[in-house]
XYZ file of C-alpha atoms in Angstrom:
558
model
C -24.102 39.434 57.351
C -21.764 38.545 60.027
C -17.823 38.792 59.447
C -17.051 35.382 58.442
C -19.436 35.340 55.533
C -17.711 38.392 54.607
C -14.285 37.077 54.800
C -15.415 33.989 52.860
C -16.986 36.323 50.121
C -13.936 38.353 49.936
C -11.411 34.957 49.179
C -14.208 33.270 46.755
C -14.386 36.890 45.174
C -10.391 37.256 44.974
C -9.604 33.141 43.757
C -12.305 34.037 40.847
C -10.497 37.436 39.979
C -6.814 35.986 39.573
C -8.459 33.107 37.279
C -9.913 35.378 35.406
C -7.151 37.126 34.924
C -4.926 34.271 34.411
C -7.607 32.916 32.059
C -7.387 36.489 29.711
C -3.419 36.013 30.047
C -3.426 32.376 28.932
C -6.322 33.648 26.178
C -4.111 36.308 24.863
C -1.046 33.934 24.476
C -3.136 31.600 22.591
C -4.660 34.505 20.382
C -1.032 36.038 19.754
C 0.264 32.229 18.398
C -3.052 31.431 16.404
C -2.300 35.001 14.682
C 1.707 33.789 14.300
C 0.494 30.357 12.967
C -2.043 31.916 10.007
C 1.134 34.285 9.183
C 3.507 31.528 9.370
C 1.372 30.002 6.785
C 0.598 32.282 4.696
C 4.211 33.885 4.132
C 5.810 31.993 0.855
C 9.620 31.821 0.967
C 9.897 30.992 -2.609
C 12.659 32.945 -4.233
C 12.711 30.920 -7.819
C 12.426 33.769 -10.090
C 14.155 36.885 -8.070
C 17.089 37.794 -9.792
C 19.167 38.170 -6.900
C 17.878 34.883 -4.847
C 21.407 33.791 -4.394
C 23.050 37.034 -3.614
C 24.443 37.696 0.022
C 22.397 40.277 0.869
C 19.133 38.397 -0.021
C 20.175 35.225 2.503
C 21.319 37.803 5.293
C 18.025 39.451 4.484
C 16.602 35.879 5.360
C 17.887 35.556 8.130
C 17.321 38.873 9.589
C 13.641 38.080 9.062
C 14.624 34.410 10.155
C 15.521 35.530 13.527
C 12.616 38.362 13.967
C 10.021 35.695 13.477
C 11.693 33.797 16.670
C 11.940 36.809 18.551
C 8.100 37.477 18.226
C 7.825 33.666 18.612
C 9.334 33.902 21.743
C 7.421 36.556 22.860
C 4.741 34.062 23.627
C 4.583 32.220 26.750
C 4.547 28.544 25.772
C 3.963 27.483 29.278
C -0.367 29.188 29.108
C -0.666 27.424 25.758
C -2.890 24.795 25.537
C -0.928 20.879 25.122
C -2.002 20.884 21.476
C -0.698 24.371 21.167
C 2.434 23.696 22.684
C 3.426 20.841 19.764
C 2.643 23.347 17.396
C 5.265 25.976 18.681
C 7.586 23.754 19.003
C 7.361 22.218 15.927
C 7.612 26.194 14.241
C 10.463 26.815 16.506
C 12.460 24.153 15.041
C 11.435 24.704 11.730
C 12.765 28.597 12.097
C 15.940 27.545 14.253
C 16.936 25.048 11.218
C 16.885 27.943 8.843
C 18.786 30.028 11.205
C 21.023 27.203 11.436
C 21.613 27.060 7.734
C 22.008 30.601 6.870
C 24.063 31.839 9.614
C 26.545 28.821 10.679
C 26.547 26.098 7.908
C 26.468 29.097 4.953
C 26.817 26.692 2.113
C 26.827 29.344 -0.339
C 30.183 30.472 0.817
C 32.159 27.157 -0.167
C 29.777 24.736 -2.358
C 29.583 25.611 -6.037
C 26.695 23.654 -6.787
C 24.265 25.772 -4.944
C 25.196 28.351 -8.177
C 24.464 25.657 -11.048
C 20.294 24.977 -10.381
C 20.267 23.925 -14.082
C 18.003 20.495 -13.275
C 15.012 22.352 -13.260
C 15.388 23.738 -17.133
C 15.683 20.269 -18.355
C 12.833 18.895 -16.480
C 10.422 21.793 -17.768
C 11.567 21.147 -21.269
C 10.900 17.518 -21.184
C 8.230 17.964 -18.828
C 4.322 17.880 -19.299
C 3.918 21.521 -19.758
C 2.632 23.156 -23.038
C 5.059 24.821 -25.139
C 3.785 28.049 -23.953
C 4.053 27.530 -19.976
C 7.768 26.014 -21.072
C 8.338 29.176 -22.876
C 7.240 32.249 -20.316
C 9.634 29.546 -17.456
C 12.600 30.006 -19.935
C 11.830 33.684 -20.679
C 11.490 34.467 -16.843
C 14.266 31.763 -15.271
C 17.109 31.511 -17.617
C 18.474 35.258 -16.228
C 18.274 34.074 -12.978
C 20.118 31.243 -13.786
C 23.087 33.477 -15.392
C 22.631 35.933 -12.400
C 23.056 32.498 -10.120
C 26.791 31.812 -11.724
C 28.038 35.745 -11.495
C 27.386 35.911 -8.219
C 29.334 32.415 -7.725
C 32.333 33.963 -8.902
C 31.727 36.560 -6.207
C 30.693 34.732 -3.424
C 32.259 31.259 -3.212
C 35.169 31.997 -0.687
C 36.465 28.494 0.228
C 38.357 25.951 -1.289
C 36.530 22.776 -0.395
C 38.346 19.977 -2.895
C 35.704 17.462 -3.205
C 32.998 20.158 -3.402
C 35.484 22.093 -5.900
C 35.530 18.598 -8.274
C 31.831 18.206 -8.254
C 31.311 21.300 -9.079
C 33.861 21.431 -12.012
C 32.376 18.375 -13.545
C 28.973 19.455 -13.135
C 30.033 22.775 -15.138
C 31.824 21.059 -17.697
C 29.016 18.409 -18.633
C 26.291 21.417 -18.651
C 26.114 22.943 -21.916
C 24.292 20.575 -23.588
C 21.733 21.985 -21.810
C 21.350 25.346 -22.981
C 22.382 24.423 -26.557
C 20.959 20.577 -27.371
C 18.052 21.160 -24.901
C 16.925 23.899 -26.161
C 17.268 23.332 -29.807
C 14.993 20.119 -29.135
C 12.486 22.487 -27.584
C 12.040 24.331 -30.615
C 12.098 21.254 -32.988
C 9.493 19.908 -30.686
C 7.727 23.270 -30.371
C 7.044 24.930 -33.766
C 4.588 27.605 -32.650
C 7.155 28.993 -30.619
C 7.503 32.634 -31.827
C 10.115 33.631 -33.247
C 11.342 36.807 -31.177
C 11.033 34.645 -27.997
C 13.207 31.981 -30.018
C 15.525 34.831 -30.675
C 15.617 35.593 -26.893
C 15.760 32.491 -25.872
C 18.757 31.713 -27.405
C 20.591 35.120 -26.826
C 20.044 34.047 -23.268
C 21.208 30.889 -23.479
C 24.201 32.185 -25.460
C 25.419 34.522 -22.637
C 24.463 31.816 -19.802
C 27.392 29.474 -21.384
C 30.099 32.217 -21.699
C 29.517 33.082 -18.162
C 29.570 29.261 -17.172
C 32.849 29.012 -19.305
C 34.052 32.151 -17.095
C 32.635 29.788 -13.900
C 34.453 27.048 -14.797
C 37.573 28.417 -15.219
C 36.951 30.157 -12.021
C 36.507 27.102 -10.392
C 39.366 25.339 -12.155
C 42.386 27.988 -11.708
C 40.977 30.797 -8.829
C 39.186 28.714 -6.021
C 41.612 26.777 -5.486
C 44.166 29.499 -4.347
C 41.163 30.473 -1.832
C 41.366 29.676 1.856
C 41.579 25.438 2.053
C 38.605 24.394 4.431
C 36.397 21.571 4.345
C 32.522 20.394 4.566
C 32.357 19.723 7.913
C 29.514 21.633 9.502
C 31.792 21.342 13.279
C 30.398 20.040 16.742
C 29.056 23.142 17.564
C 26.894 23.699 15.225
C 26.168 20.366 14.476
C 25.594 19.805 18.019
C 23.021 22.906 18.021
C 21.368 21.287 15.208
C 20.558 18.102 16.928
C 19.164 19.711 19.789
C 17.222 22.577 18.458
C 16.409 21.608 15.595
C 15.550 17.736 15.794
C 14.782 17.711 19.006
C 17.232 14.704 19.606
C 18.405 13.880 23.018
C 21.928 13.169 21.406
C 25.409 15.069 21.302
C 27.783 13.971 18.795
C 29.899 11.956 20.780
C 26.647 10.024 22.009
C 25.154 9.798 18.595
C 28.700 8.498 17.296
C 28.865 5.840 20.149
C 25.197 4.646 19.518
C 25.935 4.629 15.642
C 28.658 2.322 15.944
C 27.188 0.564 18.886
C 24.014 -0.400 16.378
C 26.353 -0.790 13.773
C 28.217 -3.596 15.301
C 24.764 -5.090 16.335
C 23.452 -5.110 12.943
C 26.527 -7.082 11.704
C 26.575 -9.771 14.138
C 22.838 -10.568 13.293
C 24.106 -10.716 9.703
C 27.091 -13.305 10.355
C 24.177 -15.208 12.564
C 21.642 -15.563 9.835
C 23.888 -16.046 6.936
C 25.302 -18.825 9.279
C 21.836 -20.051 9.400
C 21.329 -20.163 5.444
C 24.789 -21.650 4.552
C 27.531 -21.893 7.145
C 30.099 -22.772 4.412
C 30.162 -19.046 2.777
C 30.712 -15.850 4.372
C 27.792 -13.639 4.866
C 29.144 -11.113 2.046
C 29.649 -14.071 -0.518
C 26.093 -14.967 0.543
C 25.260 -11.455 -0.597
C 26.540 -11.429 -3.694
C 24.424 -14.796 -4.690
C 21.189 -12.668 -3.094
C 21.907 -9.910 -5.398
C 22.362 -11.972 -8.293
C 18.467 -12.726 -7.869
C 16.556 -10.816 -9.806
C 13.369 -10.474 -11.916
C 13.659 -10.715 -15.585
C 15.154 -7.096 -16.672
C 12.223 -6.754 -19.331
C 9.563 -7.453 -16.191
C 10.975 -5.095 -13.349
C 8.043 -2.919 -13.580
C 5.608 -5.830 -13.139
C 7.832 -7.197 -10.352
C 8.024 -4.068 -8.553
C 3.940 -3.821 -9.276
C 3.451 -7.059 -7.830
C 5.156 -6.811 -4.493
C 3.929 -3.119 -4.141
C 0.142 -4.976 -4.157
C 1.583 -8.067 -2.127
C 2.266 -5.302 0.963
C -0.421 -3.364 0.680
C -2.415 -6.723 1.258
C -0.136 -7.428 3.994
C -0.916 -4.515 5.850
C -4.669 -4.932 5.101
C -4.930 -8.146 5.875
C -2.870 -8.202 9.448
C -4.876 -4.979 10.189
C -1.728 -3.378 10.693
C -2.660 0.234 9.826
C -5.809 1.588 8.729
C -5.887 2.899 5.402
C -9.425 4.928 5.356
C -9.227 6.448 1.825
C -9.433 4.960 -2.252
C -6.157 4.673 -3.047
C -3.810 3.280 -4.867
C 0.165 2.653 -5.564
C 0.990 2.441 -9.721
C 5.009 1.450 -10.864
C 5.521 2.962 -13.333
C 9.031 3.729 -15.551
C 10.462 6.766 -14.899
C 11.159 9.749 -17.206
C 13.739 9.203 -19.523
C 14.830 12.805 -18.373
C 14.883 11.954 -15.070
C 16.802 8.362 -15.435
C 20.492 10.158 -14.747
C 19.526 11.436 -11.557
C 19.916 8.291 -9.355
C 20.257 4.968 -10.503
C 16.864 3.351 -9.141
C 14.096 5.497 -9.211
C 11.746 7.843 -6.979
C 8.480 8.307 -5.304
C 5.821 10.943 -6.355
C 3.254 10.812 -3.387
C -0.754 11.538 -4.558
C -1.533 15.246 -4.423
C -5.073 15.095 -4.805
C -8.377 12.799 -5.989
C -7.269 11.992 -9.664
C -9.844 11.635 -12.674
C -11.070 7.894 -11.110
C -11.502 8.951 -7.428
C -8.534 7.580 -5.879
C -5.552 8.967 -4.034
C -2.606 7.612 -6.951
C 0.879 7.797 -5.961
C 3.510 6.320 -8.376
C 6.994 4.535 -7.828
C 8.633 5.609 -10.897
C 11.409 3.196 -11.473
C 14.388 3.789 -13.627
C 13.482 0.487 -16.759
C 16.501 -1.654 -17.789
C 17.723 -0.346 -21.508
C 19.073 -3.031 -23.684
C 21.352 -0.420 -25.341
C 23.301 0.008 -22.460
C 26.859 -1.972 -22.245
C 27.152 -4.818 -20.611
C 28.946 -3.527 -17.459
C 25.959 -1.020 -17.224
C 23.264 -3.506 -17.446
C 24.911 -6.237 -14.723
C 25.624 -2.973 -12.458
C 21.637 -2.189 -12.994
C 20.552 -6.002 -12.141
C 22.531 -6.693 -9.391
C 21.051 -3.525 -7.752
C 17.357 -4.473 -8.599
C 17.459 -7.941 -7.445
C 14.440 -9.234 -5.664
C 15.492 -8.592 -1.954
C 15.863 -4.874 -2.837
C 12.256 -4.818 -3.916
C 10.563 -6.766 -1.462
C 12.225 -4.819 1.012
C 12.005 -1.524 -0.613
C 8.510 -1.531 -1.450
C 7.245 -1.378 2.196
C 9.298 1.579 2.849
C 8.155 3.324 -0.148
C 4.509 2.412 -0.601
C 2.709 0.139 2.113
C 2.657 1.738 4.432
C 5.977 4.010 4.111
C 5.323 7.049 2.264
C 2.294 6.112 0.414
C 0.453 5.466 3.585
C 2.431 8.552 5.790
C 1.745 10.906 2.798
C -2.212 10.207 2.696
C -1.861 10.828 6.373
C 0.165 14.210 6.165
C -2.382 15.473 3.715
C -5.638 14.929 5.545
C -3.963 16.501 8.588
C -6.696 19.577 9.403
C -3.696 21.328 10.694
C -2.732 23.201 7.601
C 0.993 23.913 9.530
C 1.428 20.034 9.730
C -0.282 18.936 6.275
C 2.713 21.410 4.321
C 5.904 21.472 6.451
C 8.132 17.609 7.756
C 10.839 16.385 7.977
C 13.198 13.343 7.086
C 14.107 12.306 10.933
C 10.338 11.411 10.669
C 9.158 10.601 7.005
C 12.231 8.190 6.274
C 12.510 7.098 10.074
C 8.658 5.851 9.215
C 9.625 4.421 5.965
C 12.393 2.450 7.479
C 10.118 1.366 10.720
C 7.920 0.053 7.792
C 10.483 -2.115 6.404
C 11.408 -3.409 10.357
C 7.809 -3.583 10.783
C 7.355 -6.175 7.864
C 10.165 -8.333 9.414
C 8.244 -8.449 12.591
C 5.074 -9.555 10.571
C 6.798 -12.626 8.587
C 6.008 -10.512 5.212
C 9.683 -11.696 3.708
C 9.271 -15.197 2.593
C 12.706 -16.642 3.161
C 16.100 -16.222 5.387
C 18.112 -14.646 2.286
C 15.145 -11.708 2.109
C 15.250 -11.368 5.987
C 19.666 -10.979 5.298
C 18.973 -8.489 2.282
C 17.088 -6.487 4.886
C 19.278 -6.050 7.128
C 22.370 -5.211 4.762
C 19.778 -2.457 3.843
C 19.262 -1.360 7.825
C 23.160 -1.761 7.869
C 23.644 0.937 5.236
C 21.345 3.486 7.383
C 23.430 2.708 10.318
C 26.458 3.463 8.318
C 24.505 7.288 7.278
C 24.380 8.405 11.273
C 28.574 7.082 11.614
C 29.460 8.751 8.893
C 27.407 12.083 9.280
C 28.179 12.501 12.356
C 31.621 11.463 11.680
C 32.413 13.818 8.840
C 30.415 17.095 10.178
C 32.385 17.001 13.346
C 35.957 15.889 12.460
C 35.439 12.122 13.438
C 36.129 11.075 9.915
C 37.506 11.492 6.704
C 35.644 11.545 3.247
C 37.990 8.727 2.608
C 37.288 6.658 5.681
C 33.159 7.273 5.014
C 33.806 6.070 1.633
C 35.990 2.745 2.920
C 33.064 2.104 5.609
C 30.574 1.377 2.602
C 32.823 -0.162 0.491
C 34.339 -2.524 2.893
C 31.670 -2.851 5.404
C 28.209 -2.280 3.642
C 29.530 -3.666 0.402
C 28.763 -0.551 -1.840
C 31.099 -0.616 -4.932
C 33.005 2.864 -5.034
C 31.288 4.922 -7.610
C 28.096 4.003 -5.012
C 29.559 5.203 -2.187
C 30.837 8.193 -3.534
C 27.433 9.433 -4.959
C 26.182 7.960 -1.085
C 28.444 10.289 0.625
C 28.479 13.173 -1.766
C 25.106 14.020 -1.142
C 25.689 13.700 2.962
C 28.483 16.437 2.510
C 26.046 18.812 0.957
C 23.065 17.915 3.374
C 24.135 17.782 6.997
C 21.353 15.971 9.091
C 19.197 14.725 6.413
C 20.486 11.062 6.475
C 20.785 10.293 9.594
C 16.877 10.590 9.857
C 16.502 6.971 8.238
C 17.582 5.097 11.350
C 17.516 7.168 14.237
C 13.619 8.549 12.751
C 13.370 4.703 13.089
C 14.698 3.691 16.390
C 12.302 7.087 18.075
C 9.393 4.967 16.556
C 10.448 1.736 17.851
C 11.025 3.134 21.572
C 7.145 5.369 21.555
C 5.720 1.824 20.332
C 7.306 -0.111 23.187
C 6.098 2.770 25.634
C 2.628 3.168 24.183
C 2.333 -0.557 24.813
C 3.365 -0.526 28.134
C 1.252 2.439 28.892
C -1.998 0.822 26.937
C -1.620 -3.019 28.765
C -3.881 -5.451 27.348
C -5.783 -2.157 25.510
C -3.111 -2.209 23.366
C -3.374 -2.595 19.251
C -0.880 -2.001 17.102
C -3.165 -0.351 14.496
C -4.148 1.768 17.213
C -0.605 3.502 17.833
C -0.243 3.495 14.088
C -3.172 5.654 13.685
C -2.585 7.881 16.284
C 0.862 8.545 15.536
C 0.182 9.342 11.789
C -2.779 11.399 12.205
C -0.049 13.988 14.448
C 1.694 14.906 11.637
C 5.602 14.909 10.382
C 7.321 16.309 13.243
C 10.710 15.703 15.722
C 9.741 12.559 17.327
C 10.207 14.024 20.316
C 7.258 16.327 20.050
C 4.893 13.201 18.081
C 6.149 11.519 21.299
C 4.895 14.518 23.555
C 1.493 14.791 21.400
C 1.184 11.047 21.593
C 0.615 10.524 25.504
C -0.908 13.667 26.091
């Protein structure tokens, strides 16, 4: 063997070694996140019935394991994962750094005294489905917690946040009922209920309204003495939040300038179109007659039934989306328990195969009550007229949620069929309502103007979340931008913005979730030519998951 072929063994023999060895590197990685994925999964952060869920030292606790599961995250080098891989650590990485996020900078529990009043879920188990028994042994084991909850209020809550501090007080005042007229209905309703756990049951529910009387007047003569601060989350962190945690390619000064930038766009297609349907009245007077047209009040269920089926066959028909399972969309009214909760209604996505064989989700729909006054009942019509529901039903059944649900649940990922998150699920459901527009689903000009004031008011969430959080805006001036410019009436707004205050983030999913979509359609087109079908970068997109767009965006064009 001359020297040459020696040489040449030598290299072939040394280029095969260092793959090999970069192969068992790039194997281990892979190994070490597969392991952090199945314990990811399998570790349940469900706190319901511990005692002490709310206390300091169980959040810090949180966090402290919070921030050790990033650590060993970031152990891994995400850079010999494999492309698939590499969506899935990002997508856990934002998932942990939002948590981080929210129990070491935003710390609600310091300021908000609602996070110590979780009363909503005793009076949905005792009007709920349950048998007497299963509401029973939740009483027995959740009504301590609940009175542990409001102790450690008094303890904790360390800022004086007026608006929160109002809320709060209201909510404390109007909760009794609860734990005296609630319960006493259980047992009228329940008569095999023993009688020692009737006896403990009430004993409980005895001391939990002295100590909310002792909360109350907490709240109503000691928190406000506390250190004055407000709900704003700050640029910092909610600058860290946008980028770590969504993923967005936005600051808050960019995402304020392309909030009012749409905004202002969104208007001046309004004033176009209502010029279009009736140049002699002004686009909000034009509003008010669109609103004024509604279904009969004893047929909104039907109504709501009826264009829920009309965009499902839409979608079928235009071969918009595929829809590969047996499903199906019911309206149906919504618990009377539920009603108070928000005026319209909500969406309960399928869970399973029911009795027939079909994937069923349900629109539950809040039904018009003839015993209501009369202010109550026009308040209730002009809020269900029939451009609400031809535009709402796209976003909420085909093929908004509904359809993105089904989706989510066959994922074979079991990390992407149980985690999401808004600035996907409700960007989707609000693409489906743009998406409809596109399609000539709406049948006249006044829908098509009812659509977008609806688009307007999701503009208005990213000004005004954006806008509070970082110092941009008042609560005040949020609450005169949907008065004056979306045309909410005030009691509206308020309940609009309330829940912002308390949810930093969540709202300005709708329409910048929305807008992500819009842009990876426009590039998948370009990239796919005359390949391209709109069904096609439905599909794919769905069957990724619920993630940061940015990372469906990565997943879809590799």
């Amino acid at each position: 063997m001359n020297l040459k072929m020696i040489i040449r063994i030598f290299f072939v023999f040394s280029f095969m070694l260092i793959g090999l060895i970069g192969c068992k590197e790039n194997y281990n990685d892979e190994k070490k996140f597969n392991d952090f994925v199945e314990s990811f999964n399998s570790k349940s952060d469900d706190l319901s019935f511990n005692i002490d869920r709310l206390s300091e030292e169980v959040i810090l606790k949180q966090l402290s394991e919070t921030k050790e599961k990033l650590k060993i995250l970031r152990t891994i080098d995400i850079n010999a994962l494999e492309k698939e891989t590499k969506v899935d650590y990002k997508f856990i990485e934002s998932i942990l750094v939002g948590k981080e996020i929210e129990n070491e900078e935003i710390q609600s529990w310091k300021k908000d005294p609602r996070d110590y009043m979780n009363f909503r879920q005793i009076s949905t188990t005792i009007n709920g489905p349950r048998t007497c028994e299963e509401k029973v042994n939740y009483l027995l084991e959740y009504l301590p917690v609940v009175k542990n909850d409001l102790i450690l209020g008094v303890s904790q809550l360390e800022s004086y946040v007026p608006r929160f501090q109002e809320l709060g007080l209201y909510m404390a005042k109007n909760s009794n009922s609860i734990f005296s007229d609630e319960i006493n209905n259980l047992f009228a309703s329940c008569i095999s209920i023993s009688e020692t756990n009737k006896k403990t049951i009430l004993e409980l529910s005895s001391e939990i309204i002295k100590v909310l009387n002792v909360f109350v007047n907490f709240l109503e003569n000691d928190l406000p003495i506390k250190q004055k601060s407000s709900f704003s989350i700050g640029k910092e962190t909610y600058n860290k939040m946008l980028k770590n945690q969504f993923l967005l390619d936005y600051t808050d000064e960019t995402l304020w300038e392309f909030g009012w930038e749409e905004f202002n766009n969104t208007l001046d297609k309004m004033d176009e179109l209502a010029k279009e349907i009736n140049p002699d009245k002004t686009t909000q007077e034009l509003l008010v007659d669109i609103k004024n047209e509604y279904p009969h009040p004893d047929s909104m269920i039907q109504a709501h039934q009826y264009w829920v089926d009309k965009s499902g066959e839409h979608i079928r028909s235009n071969n918009l989306i595929p829809i590969p399972w047996k499903e199906r969309v019911n309206v149906v009214p919504r618990e009377e328990y539920l009603r108070k909760t928000s005026y319209y209604g909500n969406f309960s996505r399928s869970r399973g195969v029911d009795d027939e064989g079909y994937f069923t989700s349900e629109w539950k729909i809040n039904p018009f009550e003839h015993q209501w006054d009369q202010k109550t009942k026009d308040e209730y019509l002009v809020e269900h007229d029939w451009g609400v529901i031809l535009v709402t039903a796209p976003h909420e059944t085909y093929a908004g949620h509904h359809v993105q649900g089904l989706y989510q649940m066959h994922n074979p990922k079991e990390l992407r069929r149980n985690n999401g998150l808004s600035l996907f699920s409700e960007g989707w459901g609000l693409y489906n309502e743009q998406l409809m527009l596109e399609t000539g689903f709406y049948p006249n000009k006044k829908i098509k103007l009812r659509q977008l004031q609806l688009r307007l008011w999701r503009n208005a969430r990213v000004i005004y979340d954006v806008g509070m959080h970082t110092g941009k805006l008042s609560y005040e001036d949020a609450i005169s931008l949907m008065t004056d410019k979306v045309g909410f009436l005030r009691w509206a707004a308020q309940l609009e913005i309330d829940s912002s205050s308390s949810r930093p983030g969540y709202f300005i999913g709708y329409f910048m979730g929305m807008i992500e979509i819009l842009q990876m359609r426009e590039d998948y087109k370009k990239m796919k030519g005359v390949n391209y079908s709109i069904s096609d970068f439905h599909e794919k997109l769905l069957k990724i998951g619920n993630m940061p767009p940015s990372i469906m965006r990565e997943a879809l064009f590799n």
